[in-house]
Coordinates of C-alpha atoms in Angstrom, one line a residue:
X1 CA 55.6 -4.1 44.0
X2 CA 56.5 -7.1 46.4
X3 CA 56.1 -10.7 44.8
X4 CA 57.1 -13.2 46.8
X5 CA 57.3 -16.7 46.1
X6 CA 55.6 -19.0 48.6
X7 CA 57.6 -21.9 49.9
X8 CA 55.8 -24.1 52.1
X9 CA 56.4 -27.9 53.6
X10 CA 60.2 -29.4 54.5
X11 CA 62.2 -26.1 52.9
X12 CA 59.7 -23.3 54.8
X13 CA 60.8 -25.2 57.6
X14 CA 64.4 -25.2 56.5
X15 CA 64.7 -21.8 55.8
X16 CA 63.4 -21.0 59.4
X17 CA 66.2 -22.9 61.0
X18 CA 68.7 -21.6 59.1
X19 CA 67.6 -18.0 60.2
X20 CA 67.7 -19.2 63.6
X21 CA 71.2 -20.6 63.2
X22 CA 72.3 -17.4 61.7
X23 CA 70.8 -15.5 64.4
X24 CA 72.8 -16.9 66.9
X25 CA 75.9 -14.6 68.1
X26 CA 79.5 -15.7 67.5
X27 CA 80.5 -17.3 70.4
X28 CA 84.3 -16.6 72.1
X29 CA 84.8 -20.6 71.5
X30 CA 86.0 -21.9 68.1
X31 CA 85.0 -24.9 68.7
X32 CA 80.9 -23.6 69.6
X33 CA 81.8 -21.7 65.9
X34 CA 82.5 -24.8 64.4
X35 CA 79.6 -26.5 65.2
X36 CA 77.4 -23.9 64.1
X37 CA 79.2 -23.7 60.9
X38 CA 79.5 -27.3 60.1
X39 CA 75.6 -27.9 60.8
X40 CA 74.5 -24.7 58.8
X41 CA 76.5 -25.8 55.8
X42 CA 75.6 -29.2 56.8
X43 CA 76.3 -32.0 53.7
X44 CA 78.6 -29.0 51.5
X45 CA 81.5 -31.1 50.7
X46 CA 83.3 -27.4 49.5
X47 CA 83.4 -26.3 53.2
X48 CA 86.6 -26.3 54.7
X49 CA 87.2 -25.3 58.2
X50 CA 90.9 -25.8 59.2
X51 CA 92.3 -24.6 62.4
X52 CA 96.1 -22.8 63.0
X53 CA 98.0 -21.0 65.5
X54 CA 98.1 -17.3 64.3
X55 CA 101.4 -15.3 65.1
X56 CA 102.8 -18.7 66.8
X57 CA 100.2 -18.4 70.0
X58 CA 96.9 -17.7 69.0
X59 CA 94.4 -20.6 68.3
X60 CA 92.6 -19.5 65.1
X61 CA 90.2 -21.0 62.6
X62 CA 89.7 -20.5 59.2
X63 CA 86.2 -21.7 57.4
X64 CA 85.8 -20.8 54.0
X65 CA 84.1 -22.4 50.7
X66 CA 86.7 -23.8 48.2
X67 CA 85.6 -23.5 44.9
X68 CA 84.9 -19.9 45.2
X69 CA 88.2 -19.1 46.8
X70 CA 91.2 -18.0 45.0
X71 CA 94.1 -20.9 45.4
X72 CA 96.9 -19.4 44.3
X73 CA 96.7 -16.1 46.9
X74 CA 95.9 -18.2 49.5
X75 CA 98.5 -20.5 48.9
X76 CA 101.5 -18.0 48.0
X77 CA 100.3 -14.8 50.4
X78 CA 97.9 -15.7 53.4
X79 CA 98.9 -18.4 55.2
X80 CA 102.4 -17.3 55.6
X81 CA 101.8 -13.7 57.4
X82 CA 99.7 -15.5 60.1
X83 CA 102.3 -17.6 60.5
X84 CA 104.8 -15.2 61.5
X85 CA 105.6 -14.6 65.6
X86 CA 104.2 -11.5 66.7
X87 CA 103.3 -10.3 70.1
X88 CA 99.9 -10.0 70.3
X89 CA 96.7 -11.1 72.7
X90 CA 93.9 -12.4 71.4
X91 CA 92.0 -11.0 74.3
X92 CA 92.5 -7.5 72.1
X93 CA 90.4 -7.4 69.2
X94 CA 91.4 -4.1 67.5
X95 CA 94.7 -4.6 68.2
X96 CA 94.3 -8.1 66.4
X97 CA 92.3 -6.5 63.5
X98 CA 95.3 -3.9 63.1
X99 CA 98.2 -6.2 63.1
X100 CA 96.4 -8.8 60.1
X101 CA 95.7 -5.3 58.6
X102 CA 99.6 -4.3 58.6
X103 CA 100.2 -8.1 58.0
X104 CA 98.4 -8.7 54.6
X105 CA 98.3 -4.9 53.3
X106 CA 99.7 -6.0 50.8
X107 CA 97.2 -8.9 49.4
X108 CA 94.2 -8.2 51.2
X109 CA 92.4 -5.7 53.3
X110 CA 90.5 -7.5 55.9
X111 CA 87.6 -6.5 57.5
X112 CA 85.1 -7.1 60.8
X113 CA 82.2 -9.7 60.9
X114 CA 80.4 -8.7 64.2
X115 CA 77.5 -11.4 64.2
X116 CA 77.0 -14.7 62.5
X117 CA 74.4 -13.4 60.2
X118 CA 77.5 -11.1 58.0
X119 CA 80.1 -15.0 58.8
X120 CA 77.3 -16.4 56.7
X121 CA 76.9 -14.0 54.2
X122 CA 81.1 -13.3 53.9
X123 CA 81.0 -16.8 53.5
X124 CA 78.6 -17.8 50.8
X125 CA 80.2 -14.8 48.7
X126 CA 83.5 -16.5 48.4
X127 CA 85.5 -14.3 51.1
X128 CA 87.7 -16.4 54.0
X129 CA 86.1 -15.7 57.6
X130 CA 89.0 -16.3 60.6
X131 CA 88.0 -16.7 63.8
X132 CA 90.2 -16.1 66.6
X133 CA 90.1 -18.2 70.2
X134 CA 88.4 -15.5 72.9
X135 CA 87.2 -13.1 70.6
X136 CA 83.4 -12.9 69.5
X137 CA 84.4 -11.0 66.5
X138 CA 85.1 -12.7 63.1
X139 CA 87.7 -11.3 60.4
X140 CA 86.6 -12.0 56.7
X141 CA 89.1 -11.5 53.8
X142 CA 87.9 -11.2 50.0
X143 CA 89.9 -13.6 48.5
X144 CA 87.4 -14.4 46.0
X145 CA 88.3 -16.8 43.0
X146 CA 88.3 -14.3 39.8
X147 CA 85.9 -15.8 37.3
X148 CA 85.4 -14.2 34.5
X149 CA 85.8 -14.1 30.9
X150 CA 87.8 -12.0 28.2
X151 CA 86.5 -8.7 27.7
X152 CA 84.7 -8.6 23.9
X153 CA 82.4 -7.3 21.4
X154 CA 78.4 -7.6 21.8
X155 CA 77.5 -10.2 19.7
X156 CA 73.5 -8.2 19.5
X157 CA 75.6 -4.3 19.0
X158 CA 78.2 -4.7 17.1
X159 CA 79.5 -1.2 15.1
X160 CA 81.6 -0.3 12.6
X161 CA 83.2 2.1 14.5
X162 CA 83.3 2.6 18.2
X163 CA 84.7 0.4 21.2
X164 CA 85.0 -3.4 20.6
X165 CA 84.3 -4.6 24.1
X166 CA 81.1 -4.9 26.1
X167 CA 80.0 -5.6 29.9
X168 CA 80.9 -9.3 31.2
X169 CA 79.3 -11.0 34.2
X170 CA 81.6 -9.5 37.0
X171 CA 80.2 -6.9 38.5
X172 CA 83.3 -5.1 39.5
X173 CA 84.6 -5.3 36.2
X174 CA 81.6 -3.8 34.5
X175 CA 82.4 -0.7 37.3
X176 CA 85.7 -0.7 36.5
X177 CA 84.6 -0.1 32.5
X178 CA 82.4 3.0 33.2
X179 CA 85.0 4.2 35.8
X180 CA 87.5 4.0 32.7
X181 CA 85.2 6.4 30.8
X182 CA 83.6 9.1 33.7
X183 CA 86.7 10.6 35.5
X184 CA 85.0 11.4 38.5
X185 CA 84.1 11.6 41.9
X186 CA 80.8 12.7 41.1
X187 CA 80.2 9.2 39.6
X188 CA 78.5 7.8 42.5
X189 CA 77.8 3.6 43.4
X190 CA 75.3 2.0 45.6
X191 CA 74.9 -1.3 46.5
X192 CA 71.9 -3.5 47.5
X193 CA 71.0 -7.0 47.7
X194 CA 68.1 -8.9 46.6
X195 CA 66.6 -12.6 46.2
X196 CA 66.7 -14.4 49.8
X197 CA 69.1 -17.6 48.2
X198 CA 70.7 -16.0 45.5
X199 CA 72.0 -12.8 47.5
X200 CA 72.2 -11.2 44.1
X201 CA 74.6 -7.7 44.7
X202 CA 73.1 -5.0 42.4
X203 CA 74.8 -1.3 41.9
X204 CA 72.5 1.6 41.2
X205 CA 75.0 4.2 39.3
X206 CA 74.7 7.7 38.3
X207 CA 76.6 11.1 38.5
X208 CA 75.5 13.5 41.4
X209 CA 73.5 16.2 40.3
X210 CA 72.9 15.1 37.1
X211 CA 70.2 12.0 37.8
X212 CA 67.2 13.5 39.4
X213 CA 67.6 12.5 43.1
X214 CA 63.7 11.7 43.7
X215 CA 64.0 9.1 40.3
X216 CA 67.4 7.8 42.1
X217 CA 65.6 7.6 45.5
X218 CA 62.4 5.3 43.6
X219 CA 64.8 3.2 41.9
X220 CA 66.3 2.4 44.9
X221 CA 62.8 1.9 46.8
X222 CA 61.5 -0.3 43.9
X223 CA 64.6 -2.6 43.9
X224 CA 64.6 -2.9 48.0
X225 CA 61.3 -4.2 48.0
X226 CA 61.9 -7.2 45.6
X227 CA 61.0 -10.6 47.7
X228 CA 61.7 -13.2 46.0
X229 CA 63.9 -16.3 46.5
X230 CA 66.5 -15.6 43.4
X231 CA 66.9 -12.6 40.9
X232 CA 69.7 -14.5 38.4
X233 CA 69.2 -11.7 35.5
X234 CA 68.5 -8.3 34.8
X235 CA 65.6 -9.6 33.3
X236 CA 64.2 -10.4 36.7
X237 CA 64.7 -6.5 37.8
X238 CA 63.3 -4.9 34.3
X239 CA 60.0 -6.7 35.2
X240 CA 59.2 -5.9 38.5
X241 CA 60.3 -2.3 38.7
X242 CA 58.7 -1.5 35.7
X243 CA 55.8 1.1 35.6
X244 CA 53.7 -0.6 33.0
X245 CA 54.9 -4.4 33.6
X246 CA 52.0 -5.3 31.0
X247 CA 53.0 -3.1 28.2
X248 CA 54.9 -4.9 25.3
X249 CA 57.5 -1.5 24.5
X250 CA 60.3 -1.1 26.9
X251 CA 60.7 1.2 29.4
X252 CA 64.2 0.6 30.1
X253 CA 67.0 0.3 27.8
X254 CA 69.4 -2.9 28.3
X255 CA 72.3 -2.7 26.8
X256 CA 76.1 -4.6 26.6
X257 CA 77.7 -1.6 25.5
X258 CA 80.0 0.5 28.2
X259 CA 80.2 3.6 26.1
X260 CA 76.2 4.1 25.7
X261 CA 75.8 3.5 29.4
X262 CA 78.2 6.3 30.3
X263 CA 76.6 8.5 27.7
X264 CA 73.7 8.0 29.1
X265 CA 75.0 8.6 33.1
X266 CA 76.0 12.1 31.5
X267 CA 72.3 12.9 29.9
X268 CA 71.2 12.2 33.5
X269 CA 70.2 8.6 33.3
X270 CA 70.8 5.9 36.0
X271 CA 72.4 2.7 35.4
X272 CA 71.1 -0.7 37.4
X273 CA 74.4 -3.5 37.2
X274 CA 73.7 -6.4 38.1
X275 CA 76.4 -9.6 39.5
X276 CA 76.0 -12.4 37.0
X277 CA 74.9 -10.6 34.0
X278 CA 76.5 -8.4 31.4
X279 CA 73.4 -6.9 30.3
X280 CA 73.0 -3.2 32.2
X281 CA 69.7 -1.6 32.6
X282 CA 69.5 1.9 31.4
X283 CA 66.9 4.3 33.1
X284 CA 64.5 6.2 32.4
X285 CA 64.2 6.1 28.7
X286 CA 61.5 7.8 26.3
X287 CA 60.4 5.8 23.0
X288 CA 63.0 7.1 20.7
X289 CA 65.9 5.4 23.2
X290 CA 64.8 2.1 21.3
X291 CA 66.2 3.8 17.8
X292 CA 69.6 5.3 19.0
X293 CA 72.5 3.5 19.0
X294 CA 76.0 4.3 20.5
X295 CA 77.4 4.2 16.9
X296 CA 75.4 6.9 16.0
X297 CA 77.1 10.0 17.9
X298 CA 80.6 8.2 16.0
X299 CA 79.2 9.1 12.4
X300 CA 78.2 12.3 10.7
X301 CA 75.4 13.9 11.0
X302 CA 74.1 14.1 8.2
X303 CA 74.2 10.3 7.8
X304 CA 73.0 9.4 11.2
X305 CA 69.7 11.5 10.8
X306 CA 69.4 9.9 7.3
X307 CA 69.6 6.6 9.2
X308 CA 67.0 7.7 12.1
X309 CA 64.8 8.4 9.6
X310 CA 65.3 5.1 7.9
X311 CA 64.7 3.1 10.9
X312 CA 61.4 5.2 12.0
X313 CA 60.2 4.2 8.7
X314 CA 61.3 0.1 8.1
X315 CA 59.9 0.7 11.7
X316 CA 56.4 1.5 10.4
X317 CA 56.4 -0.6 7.8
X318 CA 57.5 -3.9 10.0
X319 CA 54.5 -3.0 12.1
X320 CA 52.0 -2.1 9.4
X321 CA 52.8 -3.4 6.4
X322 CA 51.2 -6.9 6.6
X323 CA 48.0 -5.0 7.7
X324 CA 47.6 -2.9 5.2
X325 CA 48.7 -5.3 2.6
X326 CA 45.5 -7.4 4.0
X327 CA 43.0 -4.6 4.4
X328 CA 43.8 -3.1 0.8
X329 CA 43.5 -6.3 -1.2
X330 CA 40.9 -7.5 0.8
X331 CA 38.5 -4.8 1.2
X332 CA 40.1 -1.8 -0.8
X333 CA 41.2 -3.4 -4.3
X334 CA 40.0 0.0 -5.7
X335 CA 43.0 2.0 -4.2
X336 CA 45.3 -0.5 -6.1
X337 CA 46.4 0.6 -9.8
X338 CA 44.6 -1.3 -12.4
X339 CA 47.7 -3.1 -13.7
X340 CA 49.2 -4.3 -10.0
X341 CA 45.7 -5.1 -9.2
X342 CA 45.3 -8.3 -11.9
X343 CA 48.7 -9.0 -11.3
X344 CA 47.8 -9.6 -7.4
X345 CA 44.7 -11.6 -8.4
X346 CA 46.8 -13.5 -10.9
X347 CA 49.0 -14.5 -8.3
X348 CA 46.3 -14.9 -5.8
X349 CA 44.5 -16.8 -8.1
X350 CA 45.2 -20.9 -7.2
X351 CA 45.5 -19.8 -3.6
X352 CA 42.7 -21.7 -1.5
X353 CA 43.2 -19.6 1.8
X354 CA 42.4 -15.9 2.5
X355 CA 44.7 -13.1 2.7
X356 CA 44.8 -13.4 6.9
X357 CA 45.5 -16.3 6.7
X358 CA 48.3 -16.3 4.2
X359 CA 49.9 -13.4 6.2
X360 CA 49.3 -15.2 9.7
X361 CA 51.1 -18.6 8.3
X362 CA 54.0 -17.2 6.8
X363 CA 54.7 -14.3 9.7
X364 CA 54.6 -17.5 12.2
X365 CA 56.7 -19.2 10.3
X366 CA 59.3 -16.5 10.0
X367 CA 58.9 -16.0 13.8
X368 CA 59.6 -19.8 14.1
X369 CA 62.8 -19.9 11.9
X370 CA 64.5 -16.5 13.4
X371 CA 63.6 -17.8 17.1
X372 CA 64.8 -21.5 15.6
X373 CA 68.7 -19.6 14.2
X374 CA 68.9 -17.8 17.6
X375 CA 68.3 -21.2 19.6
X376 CA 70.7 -23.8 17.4
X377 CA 74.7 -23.1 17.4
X378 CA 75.6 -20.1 15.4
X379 CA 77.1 -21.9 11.7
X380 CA 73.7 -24.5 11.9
X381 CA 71.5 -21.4 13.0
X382 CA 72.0 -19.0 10.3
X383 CA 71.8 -21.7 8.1
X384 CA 68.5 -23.1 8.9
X385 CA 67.1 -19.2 9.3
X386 CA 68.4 -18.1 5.5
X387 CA 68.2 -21.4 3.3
X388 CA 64.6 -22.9 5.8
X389 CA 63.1 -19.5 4.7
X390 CA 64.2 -19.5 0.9
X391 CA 63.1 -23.3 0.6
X392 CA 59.9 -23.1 2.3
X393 CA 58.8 -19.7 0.8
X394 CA 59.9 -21.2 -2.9
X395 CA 57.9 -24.5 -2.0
X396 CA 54.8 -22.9 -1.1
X397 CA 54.4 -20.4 -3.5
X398 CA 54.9 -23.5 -6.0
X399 CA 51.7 -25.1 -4.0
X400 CA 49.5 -22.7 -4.5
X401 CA 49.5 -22.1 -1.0
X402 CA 50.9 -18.8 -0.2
X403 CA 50.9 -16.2 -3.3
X404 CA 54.3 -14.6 -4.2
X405 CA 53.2 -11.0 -3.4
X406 CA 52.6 -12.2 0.3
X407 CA 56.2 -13.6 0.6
X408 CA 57.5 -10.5 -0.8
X409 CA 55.0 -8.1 2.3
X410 CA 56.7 -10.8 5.2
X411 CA 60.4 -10.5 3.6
X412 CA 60.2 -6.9 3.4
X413 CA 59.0 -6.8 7.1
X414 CA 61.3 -9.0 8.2
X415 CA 63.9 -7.2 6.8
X416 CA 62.2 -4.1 8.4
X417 CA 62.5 -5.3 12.1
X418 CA 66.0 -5.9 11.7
X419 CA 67.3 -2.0 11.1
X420 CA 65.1 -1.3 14.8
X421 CA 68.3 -1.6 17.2
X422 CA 66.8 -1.8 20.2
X423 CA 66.0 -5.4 20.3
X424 CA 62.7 -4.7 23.1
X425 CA 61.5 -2.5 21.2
X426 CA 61.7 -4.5 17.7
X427 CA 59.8 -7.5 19.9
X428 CA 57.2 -5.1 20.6
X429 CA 56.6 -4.3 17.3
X430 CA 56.4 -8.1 16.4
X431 CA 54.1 -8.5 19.1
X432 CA 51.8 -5.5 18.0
X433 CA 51.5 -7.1 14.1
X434 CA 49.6 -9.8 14.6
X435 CA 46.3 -7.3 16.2
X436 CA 46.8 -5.0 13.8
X437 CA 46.6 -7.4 10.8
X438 CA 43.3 -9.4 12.8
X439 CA 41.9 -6.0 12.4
X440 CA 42.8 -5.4 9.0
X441 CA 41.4 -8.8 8.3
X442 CA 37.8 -7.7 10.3
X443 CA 37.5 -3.9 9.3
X444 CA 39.8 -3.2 6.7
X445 CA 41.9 0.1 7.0
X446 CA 39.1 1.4 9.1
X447 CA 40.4 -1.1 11.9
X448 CA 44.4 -0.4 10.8
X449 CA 43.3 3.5 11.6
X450 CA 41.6 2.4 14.9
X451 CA 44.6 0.0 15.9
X452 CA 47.0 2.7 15.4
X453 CA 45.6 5.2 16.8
X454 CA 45.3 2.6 19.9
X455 CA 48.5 2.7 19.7
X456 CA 49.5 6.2 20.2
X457 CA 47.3 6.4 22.9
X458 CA 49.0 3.9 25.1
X459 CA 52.3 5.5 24.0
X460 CA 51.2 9.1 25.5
X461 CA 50.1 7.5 28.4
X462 CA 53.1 5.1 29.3
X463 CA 56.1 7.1 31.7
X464 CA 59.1 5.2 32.5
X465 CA 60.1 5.8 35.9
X466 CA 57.9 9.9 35.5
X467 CA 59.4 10.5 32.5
X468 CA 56.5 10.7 29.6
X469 CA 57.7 8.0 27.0
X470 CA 57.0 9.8 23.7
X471 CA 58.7 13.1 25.3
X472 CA 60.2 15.4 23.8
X473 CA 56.9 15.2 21.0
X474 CA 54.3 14.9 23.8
X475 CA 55.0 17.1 25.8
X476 CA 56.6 19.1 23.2
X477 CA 60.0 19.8 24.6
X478 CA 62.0 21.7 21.3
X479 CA 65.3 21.3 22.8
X480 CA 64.9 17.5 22.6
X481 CA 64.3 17.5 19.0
X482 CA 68.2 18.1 18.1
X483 CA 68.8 14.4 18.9
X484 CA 65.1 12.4 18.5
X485 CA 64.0 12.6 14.9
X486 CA 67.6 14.2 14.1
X487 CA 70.8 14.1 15.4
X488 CA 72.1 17.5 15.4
X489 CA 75.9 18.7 14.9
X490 CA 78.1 18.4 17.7
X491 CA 77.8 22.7 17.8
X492 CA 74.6 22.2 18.3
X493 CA 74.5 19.4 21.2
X494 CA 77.6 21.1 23.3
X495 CA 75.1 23.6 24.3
X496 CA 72.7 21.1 26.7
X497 CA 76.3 20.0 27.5
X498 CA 76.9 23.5 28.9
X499 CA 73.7 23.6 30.1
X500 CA 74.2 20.0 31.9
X501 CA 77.7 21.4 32.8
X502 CA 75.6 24.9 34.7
X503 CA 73.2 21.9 36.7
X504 CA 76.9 20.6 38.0
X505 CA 77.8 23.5 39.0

């Protein structure tokens, strides 16, 4: 599970001083502190170290990193309570720790750094650390600068009805929105670190009693052993904690959407936040995850299942539906009616290239112009997507390069992937096309069976996190069926609420 990256040379070198620096304890002398401080952050032009008189008799120091500290509480609440007489020795560490605690109650609560290693780390997080004269214990503040942006819809899950605000890149924030929605104290937080520069925080969160313990234990196990120099996205995490790293279908669910996450805590699902990222990973999940939305436990019924089943199908058909187009004209023209059968050779008929390769041009090409509107700024990109497709599909067919019945399979597909929600799992399915129609091409629907069938296989056998991904079909689970290929009444669902309710209790 470890994957470390090597460093080697001038920064190996680097990093082993700097672990020597922070190693060091923190001397009784601010001056000693300084100079350890100063050379560590050596060439940071943010640094500020400025020295005061705390309580009108104490030599202090303050060292702290500008840009990530916030100005105005500084300014306006900090400075001035340390300014104040009080009578206090410096030789007295709790008693100094006690009267900054009664002091700046009501800005801050401060708390101890004991060793040079947490200075560093308080530090480089955006908190102030204050040193006092005698005393080799340090005093950090979190006075951190609040970055962050307006709370608003998910671009990638928007709904008709439901919440209009998603996750942001503040991890506390993203807390504080699944706190807003599980009333709890059952709703429990941890807190680890990973990447050796980045000192990325990540929270593992799930209700007690609800998320298997042993799944919460290996989450926590998988993350902890992480080694590499910076983890800047989910992204990072999904990878390397992932049972079957090689295996195109997700096996977690990541999603911007605060009211899926905390119906997910309540199935018994844990959630994996990470600092600098709105996306939050959602685990374990089973292959159906990937055609749920949040939207659907909004709507009726009735509707929603109707919808399921709609998406199960485009589903199939964005997979498959090149494929078999290729295998049946190809090798099968006999399974085609009579009448649609001349009109396919008709069409097909000034076309120089074979079927594969008039299905593998235009599906790259469609892959190329939605990856081309994601990539330019939103009015140019969903120009280029809609009018580049319409011109260059009309151009071709007036060739005599691509036929008009292949334009009509890779529109229809394309339209297909778009109804799959789960944007992972509608890249898998992209990714899985192109075999399945190089089979088609080789074997006909002999080698579509074969590749599906392929298929299934690796679906039975993938498990996300112990959980069988294709449960509740394989193993059969009946209970599960009220919200896979249907979504049953709420009448119907309240009763694994109860039940989920009874493991509470």
């Amino acid at each position: 599970m470890k994957t470390k990256k090597k460093v080697s040379g001038p920064f190996e070198n680097r990093l082993k001083e700097l672990e020597k620096t922070i190693e060091l304890k923190i001397s009784s002398k601010l001056d000693d502190n300084e100079t350890a401080l100063t050379q560590l952050f050596a060439n940071c032009s943010d640094l500020v170290v400025r020295k005061l008189h705390m309580f009108g008799s104490i030599p202090g120091m303050v060292v702290y990193l500008d840009v990530l500290v916030d100005k105005q509480t500084w300014d306006d609440g900090f400075l001035e309570p340390l300014m104040q007489p009080e009578a206090v020795s410096s030789d007295s560490p709790r008693q100094l720790y006690e009267i900054l605690k009664f002091k700046l109650a009501s800005i801050v609560q401060p708390s101890i750094a004991p060793t040079m290693n947490e200075v560093v780390q308080s530090i480089v997080r955006g908190e102030v650390v204050l040193f006092a004269q005698s005393s080799t214990e340090a005093f950090s503040f979190g006075l951190k600068d609040k970055l962050q942006r307006q709370l608003e819809e998910p671009a990638t899950e928007a709904v008709i009805r439901g919440p209009r605000y998603g996750f942001i890149e503040k991890l506390d924030i993203n807390i504080a929105l699944i706190r807003h929605r599980l009333r709890t104290p059952l709703l429990k937080t941890e807190k680890l670190c990973v990447g050796r520069l980045s000192q990325t925080d990540v929270m593992i969160v799930y209700i007690d009693n609800l998320a298997e313990q042993s799944v919460v234990e290996d989450v926590k196990k998988r993350i902890s052993s992480i080694d590499m120099d910076s983890v800047l996205e989910s992204g990072y995490i999904e990878e390397l904690i992932s049972d079957h790293p090689y295996s195109p279908f997700p096996l977690m669910q990541a999603t911007q959407r605060p009211d899926l996450v905390s119906g997910s805590l309540i199935e018994g699902k844990i959630a994996v936040l990470i600092d600098g990222s709105p996306m939050v990973l959602v685990l374990p999940i089973t292959f159906w995850f990937g055609f749920q939305t949040a939207e659907d436990y909004y709507t009726n019924f009735i509707y929603v299942t109707m919808l399921r089943w709609l998406r199960y199908l485009f589903a199939f058909l964005a997979m498959a539906l090149p494929s078999l187009f290729i295998a049946v004209t190809t090798f099968h023209q006999e399974m085609i009616p009579t009448s649609l059968a001349l009109s396919l050779a008709a069409a097909r008929e000034v076309v120089p290239f074979p079927a594969i390769a008039e299905g593998l041009i235009m599906e790259i090409t469609f892959e190329a112009l939605r990856e081309a509107g994601i990539r330019l700024p939103r009015p140019v990109g969903q120009t280029i997507s809609i009018v580049g497709a319409l011109v260059i599909g009309q151009a071709a067919v007036q060739a005599g390069i691509i036929s008009a019945p292949q334009i009509i399979v890779v529109s229809v597909t394309g339209i297909a992937s778009f109804l799959i929600p789960n944007p992972g799992m509608s890249q898998a399915i992209s990714i899985i096309r192109f075999p399945l129609m190089l089979l088609a091409a080789s074997f006909g629907l002999y080698g579509v069976g074969i590749g599906l069938i392929c298929i299934l296989i690796h679906l039975v056998t993938l498990k996300s996190f112990g959980v069988p991904y294709m449960t509740p079909i394989a193993p059969f689970n009946p209970t599960g069926l009220t919200d896979t290929l249907i979504r049953a009444p709420w009448r119907v669902m309240r009763r694994r609420q109860q039940q989920t309710q009874r493991r509470m209790e």
